[in-house]
Coordinates of N, CA and C and ligand atoms in Angstrom, one line a residue:
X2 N 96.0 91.3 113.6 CA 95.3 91.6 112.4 C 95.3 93.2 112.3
X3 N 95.6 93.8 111.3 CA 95.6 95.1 110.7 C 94.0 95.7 110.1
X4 N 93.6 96.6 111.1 CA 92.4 96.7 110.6 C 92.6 98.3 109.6
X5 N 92.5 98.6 108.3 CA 92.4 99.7 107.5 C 90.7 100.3 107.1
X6 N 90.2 100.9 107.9 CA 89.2 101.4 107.2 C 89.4 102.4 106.0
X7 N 88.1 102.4 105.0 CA 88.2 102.8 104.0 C 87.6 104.5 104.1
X8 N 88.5 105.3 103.9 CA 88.0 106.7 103.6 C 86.8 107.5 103.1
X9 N 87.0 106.1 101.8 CA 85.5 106.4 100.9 C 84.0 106.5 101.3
X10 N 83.8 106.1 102.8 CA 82.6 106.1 103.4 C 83.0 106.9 104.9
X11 N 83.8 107.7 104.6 CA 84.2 108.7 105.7 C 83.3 110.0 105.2
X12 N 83.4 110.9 106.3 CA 82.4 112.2 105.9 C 83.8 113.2 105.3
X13 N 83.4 113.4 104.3 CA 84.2 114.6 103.6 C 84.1 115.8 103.8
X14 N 83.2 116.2 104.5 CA 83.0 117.6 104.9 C 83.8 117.8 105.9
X15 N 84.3 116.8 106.8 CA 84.8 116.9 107.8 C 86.1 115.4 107.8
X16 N 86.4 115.1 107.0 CA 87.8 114.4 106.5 C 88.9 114.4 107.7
X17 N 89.1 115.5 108.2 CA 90.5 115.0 108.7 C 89.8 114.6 110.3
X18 N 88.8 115.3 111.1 CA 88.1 114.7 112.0 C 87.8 113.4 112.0
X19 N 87.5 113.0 110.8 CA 87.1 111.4 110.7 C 88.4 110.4 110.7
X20 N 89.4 111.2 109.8 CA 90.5 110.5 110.5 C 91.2 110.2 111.9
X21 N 90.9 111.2 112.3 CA 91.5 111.5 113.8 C 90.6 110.8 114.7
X22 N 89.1 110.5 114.4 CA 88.4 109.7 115.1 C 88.4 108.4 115.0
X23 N 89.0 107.9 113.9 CA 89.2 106.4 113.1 C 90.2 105.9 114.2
X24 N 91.3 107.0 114.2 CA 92.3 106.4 114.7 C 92.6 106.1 115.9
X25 N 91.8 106.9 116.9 CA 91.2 107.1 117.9 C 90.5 105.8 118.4
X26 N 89.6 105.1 117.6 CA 89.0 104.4 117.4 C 89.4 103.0 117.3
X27 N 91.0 102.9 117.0 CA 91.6 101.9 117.4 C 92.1 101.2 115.8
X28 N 91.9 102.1 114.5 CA 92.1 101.5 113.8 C 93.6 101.6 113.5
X29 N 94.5 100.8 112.5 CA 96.1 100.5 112.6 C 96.3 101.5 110.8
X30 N 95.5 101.6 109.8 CA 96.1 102.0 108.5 C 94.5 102.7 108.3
X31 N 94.7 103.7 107.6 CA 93.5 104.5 106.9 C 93.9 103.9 105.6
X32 N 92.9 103.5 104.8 CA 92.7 103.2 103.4 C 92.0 104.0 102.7
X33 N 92.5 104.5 101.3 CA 92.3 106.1 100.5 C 92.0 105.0 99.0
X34 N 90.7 105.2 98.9 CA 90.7 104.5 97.6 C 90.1 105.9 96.3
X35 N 91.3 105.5 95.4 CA 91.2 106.7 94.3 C 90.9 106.2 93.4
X36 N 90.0 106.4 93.0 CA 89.4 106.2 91.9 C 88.9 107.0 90.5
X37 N 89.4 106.6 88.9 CA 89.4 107.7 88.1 C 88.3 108.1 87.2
X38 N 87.4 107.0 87.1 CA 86.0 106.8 86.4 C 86.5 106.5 85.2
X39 N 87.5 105.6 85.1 CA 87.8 105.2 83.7 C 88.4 103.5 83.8
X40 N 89.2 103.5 84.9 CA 89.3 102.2 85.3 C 88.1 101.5 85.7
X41 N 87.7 102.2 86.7 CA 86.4 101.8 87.5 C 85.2 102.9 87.4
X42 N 84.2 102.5 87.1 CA 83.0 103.4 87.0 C 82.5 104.3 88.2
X43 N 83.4 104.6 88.5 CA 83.4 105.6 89.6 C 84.4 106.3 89.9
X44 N 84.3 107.6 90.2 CA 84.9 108.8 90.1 C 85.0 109.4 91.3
X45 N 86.1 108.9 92.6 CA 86.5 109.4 93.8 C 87.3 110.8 93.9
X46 N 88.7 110.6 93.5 CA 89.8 111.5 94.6 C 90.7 111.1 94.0
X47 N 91.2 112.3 93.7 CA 93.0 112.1 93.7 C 94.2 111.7 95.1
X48 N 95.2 112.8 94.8 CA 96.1 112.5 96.3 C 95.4 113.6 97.1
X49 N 94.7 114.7 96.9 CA 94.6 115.7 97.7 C 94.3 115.3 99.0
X50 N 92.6 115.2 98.9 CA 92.4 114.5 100.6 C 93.6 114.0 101.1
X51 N 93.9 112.9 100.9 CA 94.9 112.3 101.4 C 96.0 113.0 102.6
X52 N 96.6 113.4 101.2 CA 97.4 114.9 101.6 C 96.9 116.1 102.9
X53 N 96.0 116.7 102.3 CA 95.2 117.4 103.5 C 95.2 116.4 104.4
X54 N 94.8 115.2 105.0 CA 94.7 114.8 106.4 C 95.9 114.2 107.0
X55 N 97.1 114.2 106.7 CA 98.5 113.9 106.6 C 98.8 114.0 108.3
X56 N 98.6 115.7 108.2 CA 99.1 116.1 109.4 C 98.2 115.9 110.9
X57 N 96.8 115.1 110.0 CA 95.8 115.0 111.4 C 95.9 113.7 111.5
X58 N 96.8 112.2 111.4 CA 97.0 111.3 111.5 C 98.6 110.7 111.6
X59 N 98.8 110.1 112.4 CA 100.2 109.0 112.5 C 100.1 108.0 112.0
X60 N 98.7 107.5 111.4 CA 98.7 106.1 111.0 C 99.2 105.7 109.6
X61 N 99.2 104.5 109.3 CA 99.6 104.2 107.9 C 98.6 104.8 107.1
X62 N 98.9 105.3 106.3 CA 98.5 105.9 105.0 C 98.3 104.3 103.7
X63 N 97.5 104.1 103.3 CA 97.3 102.9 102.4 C 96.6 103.3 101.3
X64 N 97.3 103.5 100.1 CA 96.7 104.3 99.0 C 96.2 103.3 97.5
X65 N 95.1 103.1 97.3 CA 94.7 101.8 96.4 C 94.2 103.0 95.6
X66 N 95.3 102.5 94.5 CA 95.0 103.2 92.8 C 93.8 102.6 92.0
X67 N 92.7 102.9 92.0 CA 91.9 102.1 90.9 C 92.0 103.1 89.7
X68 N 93.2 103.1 89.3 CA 93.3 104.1 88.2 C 93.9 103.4 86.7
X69 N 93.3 103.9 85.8 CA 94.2 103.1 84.4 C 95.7 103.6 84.4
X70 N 95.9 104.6 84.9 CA 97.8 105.2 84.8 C 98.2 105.3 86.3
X71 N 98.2 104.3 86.6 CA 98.8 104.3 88.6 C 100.6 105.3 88.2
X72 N 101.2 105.2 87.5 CA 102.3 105.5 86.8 C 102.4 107.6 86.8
X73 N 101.2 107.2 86.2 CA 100.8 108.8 85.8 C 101.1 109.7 87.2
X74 N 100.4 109.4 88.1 CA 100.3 110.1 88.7 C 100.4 109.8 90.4
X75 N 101.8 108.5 90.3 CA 102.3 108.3 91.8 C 102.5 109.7 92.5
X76 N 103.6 110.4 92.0 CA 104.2 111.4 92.6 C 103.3 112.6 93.2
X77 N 102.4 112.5 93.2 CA 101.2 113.0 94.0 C 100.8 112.4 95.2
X78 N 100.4 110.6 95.3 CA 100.9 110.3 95.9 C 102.3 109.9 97.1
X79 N 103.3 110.1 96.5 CA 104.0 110.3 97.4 C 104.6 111.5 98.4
X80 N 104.0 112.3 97.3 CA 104.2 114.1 98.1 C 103.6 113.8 98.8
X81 N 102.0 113.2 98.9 CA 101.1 113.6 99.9 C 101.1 112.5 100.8
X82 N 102.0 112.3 100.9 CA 102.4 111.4 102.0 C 101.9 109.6 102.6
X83 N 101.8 108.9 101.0 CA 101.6 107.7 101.3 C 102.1 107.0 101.7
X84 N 102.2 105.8 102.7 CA 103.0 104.8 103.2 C 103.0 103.8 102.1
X85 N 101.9 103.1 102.0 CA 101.9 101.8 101.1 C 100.9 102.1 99.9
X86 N 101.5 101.8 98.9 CA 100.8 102.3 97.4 C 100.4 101.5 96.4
X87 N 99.1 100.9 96.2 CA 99.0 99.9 95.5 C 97.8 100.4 94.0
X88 N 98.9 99.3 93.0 CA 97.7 99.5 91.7 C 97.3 98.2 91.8
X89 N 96.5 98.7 90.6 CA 95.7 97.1 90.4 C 96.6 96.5 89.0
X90 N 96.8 95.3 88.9 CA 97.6 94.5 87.9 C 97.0 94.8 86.6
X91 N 95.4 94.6 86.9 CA 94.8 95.2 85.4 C 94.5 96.4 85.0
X92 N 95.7 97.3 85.2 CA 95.6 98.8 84.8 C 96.2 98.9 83.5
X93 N 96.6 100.1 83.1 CA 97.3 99.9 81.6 C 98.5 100.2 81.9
X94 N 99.5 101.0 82.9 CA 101.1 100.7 83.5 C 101.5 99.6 83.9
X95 N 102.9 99.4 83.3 CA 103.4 97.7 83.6 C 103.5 97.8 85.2
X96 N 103.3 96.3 85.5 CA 102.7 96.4 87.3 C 104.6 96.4 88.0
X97 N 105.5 95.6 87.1 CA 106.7 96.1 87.7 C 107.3 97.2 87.3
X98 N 107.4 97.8 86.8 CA 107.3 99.7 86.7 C 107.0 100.3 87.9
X99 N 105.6 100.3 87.7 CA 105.1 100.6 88.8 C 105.9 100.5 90.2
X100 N 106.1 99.3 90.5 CA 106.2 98.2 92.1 C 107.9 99.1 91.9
X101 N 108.9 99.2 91.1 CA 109.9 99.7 90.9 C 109.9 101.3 91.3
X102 N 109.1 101.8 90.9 CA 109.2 103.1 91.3 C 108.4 103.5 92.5
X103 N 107.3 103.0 93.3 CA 107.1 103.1 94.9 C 108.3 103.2 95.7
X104 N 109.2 101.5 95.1 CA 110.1 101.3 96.4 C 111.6 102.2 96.0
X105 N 111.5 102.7 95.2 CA 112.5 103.9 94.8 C 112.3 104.8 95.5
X106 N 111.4 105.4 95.6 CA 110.3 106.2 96.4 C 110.8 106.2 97.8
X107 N 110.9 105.1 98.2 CA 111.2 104.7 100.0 C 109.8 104.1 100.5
X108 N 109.1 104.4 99.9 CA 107.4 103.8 99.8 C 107.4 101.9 100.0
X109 N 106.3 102.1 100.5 CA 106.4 99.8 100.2 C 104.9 100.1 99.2
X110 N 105.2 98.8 98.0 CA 104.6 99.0 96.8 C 103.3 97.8 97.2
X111 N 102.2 98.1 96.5 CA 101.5 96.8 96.4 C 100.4 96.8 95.2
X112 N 100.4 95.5 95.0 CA 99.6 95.1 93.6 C 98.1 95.0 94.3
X113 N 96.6 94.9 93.7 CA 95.4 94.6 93.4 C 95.2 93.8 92.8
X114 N 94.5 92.6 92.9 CA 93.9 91.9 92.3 C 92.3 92.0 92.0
X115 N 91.7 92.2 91.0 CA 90.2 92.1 91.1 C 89.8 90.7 90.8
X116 N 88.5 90.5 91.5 CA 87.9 89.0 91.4 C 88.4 87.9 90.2
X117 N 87.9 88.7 89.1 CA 88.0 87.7 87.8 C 89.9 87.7 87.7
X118 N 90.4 88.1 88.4 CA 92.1 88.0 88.2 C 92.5 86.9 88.8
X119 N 93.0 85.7 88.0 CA 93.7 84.4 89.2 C 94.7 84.8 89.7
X120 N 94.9 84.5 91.0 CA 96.3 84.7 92.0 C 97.3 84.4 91.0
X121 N 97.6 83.7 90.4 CA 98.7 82.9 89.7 C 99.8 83.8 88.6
X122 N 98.5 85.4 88.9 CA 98.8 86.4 87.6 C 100.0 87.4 88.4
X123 N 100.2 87.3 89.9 CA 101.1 87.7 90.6 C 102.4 86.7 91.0
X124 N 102.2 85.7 90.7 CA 103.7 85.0 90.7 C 105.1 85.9 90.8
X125 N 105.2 86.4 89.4 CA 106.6 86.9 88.7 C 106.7 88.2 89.7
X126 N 105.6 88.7 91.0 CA 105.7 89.9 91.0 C 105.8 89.7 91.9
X127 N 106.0 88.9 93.2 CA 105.8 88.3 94.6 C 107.3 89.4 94.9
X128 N 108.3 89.0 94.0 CA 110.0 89.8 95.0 C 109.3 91.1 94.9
X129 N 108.8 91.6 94.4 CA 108.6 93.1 94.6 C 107.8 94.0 95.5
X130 N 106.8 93.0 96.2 CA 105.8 93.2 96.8 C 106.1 93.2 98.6
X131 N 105.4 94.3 98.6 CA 105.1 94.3 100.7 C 104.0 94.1 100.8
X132 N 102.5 94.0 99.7 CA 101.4 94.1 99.5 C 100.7 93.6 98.7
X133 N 99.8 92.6 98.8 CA 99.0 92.0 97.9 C 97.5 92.3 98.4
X134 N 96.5 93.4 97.9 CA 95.2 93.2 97.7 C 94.4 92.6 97.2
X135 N 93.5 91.4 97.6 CA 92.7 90.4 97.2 C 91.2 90.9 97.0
X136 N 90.5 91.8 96.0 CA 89.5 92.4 96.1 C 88.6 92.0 96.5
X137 N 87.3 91.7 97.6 CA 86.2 90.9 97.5 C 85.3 91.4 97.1
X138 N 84.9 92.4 96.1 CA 83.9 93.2 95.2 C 84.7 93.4 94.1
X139 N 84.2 93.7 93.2 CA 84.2 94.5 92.2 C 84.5 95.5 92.0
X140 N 86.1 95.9 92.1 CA 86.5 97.6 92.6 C 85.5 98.6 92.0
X141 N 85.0 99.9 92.8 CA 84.3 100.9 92.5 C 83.4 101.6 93.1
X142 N 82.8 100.8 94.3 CA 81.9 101.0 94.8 C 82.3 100.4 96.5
X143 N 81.3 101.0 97.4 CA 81.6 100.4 98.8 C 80.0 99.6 99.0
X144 N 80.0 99.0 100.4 CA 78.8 98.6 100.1 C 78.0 97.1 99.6
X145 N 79.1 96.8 98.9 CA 78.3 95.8 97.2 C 78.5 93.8 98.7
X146 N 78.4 93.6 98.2 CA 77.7 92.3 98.4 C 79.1 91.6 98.1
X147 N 79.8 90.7 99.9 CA 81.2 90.0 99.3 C 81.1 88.7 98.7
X148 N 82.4 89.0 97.9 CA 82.4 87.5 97.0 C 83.0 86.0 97.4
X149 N 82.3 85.1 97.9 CA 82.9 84.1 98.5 C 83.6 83.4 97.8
X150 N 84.2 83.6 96.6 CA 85.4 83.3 96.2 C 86.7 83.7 96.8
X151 N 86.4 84.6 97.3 CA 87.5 85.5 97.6 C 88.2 84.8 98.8
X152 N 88.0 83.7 99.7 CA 88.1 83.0 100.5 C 89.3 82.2 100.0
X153 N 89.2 81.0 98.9 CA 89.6 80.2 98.4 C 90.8 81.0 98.1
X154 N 90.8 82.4 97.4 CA 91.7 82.9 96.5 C 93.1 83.5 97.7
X155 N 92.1 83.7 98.4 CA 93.1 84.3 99.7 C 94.3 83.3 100.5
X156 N 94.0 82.0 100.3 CA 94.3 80.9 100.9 C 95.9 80.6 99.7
X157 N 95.0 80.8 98.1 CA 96.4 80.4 97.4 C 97.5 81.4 96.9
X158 N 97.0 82.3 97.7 CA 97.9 83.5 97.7 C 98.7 83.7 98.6
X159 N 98.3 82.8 99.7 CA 99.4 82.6 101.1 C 100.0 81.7 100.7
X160 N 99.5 80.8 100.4 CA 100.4 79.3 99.7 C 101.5 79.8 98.5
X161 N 101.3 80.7 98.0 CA 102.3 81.5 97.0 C 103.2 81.9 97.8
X162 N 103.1 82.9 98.4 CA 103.7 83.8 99.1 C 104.4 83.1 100.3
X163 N 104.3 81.6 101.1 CA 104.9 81.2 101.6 C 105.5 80.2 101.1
X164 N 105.2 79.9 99.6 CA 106.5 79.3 99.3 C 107.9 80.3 98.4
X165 N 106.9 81.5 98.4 CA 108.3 82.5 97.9 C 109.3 82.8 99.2
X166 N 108.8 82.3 100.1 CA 109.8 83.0 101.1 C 109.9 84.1 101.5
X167 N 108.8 84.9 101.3 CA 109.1 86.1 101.3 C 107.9 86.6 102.3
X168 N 108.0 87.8 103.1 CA 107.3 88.6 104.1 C 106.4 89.7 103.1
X169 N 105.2 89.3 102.9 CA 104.0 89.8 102.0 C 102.7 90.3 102.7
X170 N 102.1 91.1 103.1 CA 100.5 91.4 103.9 C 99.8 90.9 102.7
X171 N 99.0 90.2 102.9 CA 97.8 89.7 102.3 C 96.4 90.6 102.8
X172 N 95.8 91.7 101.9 CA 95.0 93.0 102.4 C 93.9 92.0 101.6
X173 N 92.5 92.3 102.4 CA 91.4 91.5 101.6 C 90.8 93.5 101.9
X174 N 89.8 93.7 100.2 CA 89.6 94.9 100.4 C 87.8 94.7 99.3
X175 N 86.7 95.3 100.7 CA 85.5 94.9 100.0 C 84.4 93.8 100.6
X176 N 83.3 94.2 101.0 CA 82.4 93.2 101.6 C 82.8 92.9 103.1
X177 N 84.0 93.2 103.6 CA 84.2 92.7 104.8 C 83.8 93.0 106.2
X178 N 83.1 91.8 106.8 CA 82.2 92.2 108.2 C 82.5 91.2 108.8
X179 N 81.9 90.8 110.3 CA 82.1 90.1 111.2 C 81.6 88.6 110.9
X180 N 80.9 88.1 110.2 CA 80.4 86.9 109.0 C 81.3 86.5 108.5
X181 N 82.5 87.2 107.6 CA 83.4 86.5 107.1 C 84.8 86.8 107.1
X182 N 85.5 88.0 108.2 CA 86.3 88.0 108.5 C 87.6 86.7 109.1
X183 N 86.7 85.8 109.5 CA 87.7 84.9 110.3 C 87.9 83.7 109.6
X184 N 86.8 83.6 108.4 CA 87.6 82.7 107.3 C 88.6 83.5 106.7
X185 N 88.4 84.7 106.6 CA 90.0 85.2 105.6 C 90.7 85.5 106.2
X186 N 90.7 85.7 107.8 CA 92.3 85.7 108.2 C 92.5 84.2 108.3
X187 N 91.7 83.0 108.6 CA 92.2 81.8 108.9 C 92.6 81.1 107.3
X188 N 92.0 82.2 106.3 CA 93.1 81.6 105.2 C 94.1 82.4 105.0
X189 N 94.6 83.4 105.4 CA 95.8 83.9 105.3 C 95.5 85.2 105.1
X190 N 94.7 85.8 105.0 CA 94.5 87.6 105.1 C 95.6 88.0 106.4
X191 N 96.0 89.2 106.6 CA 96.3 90.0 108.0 C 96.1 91.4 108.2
X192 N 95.7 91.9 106.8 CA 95.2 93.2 106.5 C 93.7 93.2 106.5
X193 N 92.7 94.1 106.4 CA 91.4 94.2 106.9 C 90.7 95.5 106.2
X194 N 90.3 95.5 104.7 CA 89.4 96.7 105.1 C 88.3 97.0 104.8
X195 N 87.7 97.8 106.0 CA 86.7 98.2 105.7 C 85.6 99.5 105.9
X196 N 84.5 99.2 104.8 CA 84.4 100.9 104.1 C 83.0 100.8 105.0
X197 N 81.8 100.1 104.9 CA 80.7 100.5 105.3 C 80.4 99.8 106.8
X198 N 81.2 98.5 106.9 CA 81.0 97.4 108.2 C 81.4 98.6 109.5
X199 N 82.3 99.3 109.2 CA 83.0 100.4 110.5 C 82.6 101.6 110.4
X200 N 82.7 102.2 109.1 CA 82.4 103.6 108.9 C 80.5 104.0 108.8
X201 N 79.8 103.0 108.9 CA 78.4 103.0 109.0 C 77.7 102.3 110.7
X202 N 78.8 101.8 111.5 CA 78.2 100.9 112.3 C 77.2 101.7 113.3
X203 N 75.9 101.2 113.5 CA 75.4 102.0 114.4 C 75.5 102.0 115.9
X204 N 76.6 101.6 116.2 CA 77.6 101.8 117.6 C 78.9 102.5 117.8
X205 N 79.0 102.9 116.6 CA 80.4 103.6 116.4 C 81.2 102.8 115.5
X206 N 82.6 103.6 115.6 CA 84.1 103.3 115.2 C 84.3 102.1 116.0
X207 N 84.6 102.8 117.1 CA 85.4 101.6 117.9 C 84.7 100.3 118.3
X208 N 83.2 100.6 118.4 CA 82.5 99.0 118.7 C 82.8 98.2 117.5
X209 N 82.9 98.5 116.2 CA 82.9 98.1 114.9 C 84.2 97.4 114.6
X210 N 85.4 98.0 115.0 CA 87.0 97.6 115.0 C 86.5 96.8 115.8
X211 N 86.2 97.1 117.2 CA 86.7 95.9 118.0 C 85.6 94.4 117.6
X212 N 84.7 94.8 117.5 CA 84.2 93.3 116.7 C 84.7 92.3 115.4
X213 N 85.2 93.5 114.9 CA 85.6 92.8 113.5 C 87.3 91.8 114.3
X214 N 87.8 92.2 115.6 CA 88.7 92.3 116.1 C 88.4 91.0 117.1
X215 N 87.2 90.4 117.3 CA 86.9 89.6 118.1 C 85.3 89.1 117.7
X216 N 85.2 88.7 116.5 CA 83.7 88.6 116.1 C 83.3 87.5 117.2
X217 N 81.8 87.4 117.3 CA 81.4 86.5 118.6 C 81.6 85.2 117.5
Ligands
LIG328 C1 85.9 99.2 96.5 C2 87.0 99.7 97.5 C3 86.8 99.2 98.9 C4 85.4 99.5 99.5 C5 85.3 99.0 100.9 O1 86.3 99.5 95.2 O2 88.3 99.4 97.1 O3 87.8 99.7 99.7 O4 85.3 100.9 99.5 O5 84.0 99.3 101.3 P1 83.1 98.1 101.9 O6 83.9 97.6 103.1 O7 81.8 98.8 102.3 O8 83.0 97.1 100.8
LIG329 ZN1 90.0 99.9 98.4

């Protein structure tokens, strides 16, 4: 299982330390959620951070666009050295555009799903994809309370995906802790992230990975 913590509840005063301790810490992808306060009512980061901590990590770079123009402003993104780049389907750039111009890029592309979005809305978009995000909140915030829908949804998006034939990470992103991790990898999750379960635990980084890694 791929555990990506989320940036967004990293200390920004000290950003590339927190990376360097993340990783330290045993995590496999840092997750960078950008957000524009127009898609989502909240107003994060461009590519810069990102960028700035580049050189203080080896790990995957995982960049989730919660932006209305993911389009607008990939190439920022990719300077600053993302691995895997994902918008959300309900942005206002067409999501194969998009997915076309990551893997042009040399990038591996991935789509977002938010809650009220049915899996069924990614069908046509499965050949394009190294990455599917299955939100379990409400993109915008860290923190919020997971949605036990998101269980079910994760399950028919592996059933998708394994009847496309095709080699897809299923990323569950939001609410995730040791309570309900092991229903979403046992429905087909293999990606992991998370923003307050790891980045707030009061044992650390690494007691936090490794639980979420072996919940009792
Ligand atoms: C929400 C973000 C998530 C969130 C994760 O819009 O995409 O990555 O920050 O934080 P937790 O794990 O606290 O829900
Ligand atoms: Zn995210």
């Amino acid at each position: 299982m791929i555990i990506a913590p989320s940036m967004l509840v990293a200390d920004f005063a000290r950003l590339g330390e927190d990376a360097k301790a993340l990783e330290d810490a045993g995590s496999d992808w840092l997750h960078w959620d950008v957000m524009d306060g127009h898609f989502v009512p909240n107003l994060t980061h461009g590519a810069l951070p990102m960028a700035a901590c580049r050189e203080y990590s080896s790990l995957v770079f995982n960049a989730h666009l919660m932006i209305s123009e993911p389009l607008r402003y990939l190439e920022g993104f990719i300077e600053g050295g993302a691995d895997i780049i994902a918008a959300h389907i309900e942005a206002e750039d067409d999501a194969r555009e998009f997915l076309e111009a990551v893997r042009d890029a040399g990038r591996r592309p991935g789509i977002a799903i938010s809650p009220d979005t049915p899996a069924e809305a990614l069908a046509e978009l499965l050949p394009l994809l190294d990455l599917v995000t299955v939100m379990g909140v409400h993109p915008g915030f860290a923190g919020q309370e997971f949605i036990e829908d998101t269980v079910g949804k994760v399950a028919e998006v592996r059933r998708m995906i394994v009847e496309s034939n095709r080699d897809v990470h299923i990323q569950v992103d939001g609410g995730v802790d040791t309570e309900n991790i092991t229903r979403l990898c046992a429905a087909g999750a293999d990606v992991i992230v998370s923003g307050s379960f790891v980045l707030q635990h009061p044992e650390g980084y690494a007691t936090a990975i490794r639980q979420l890694r072996a919940p009792e």
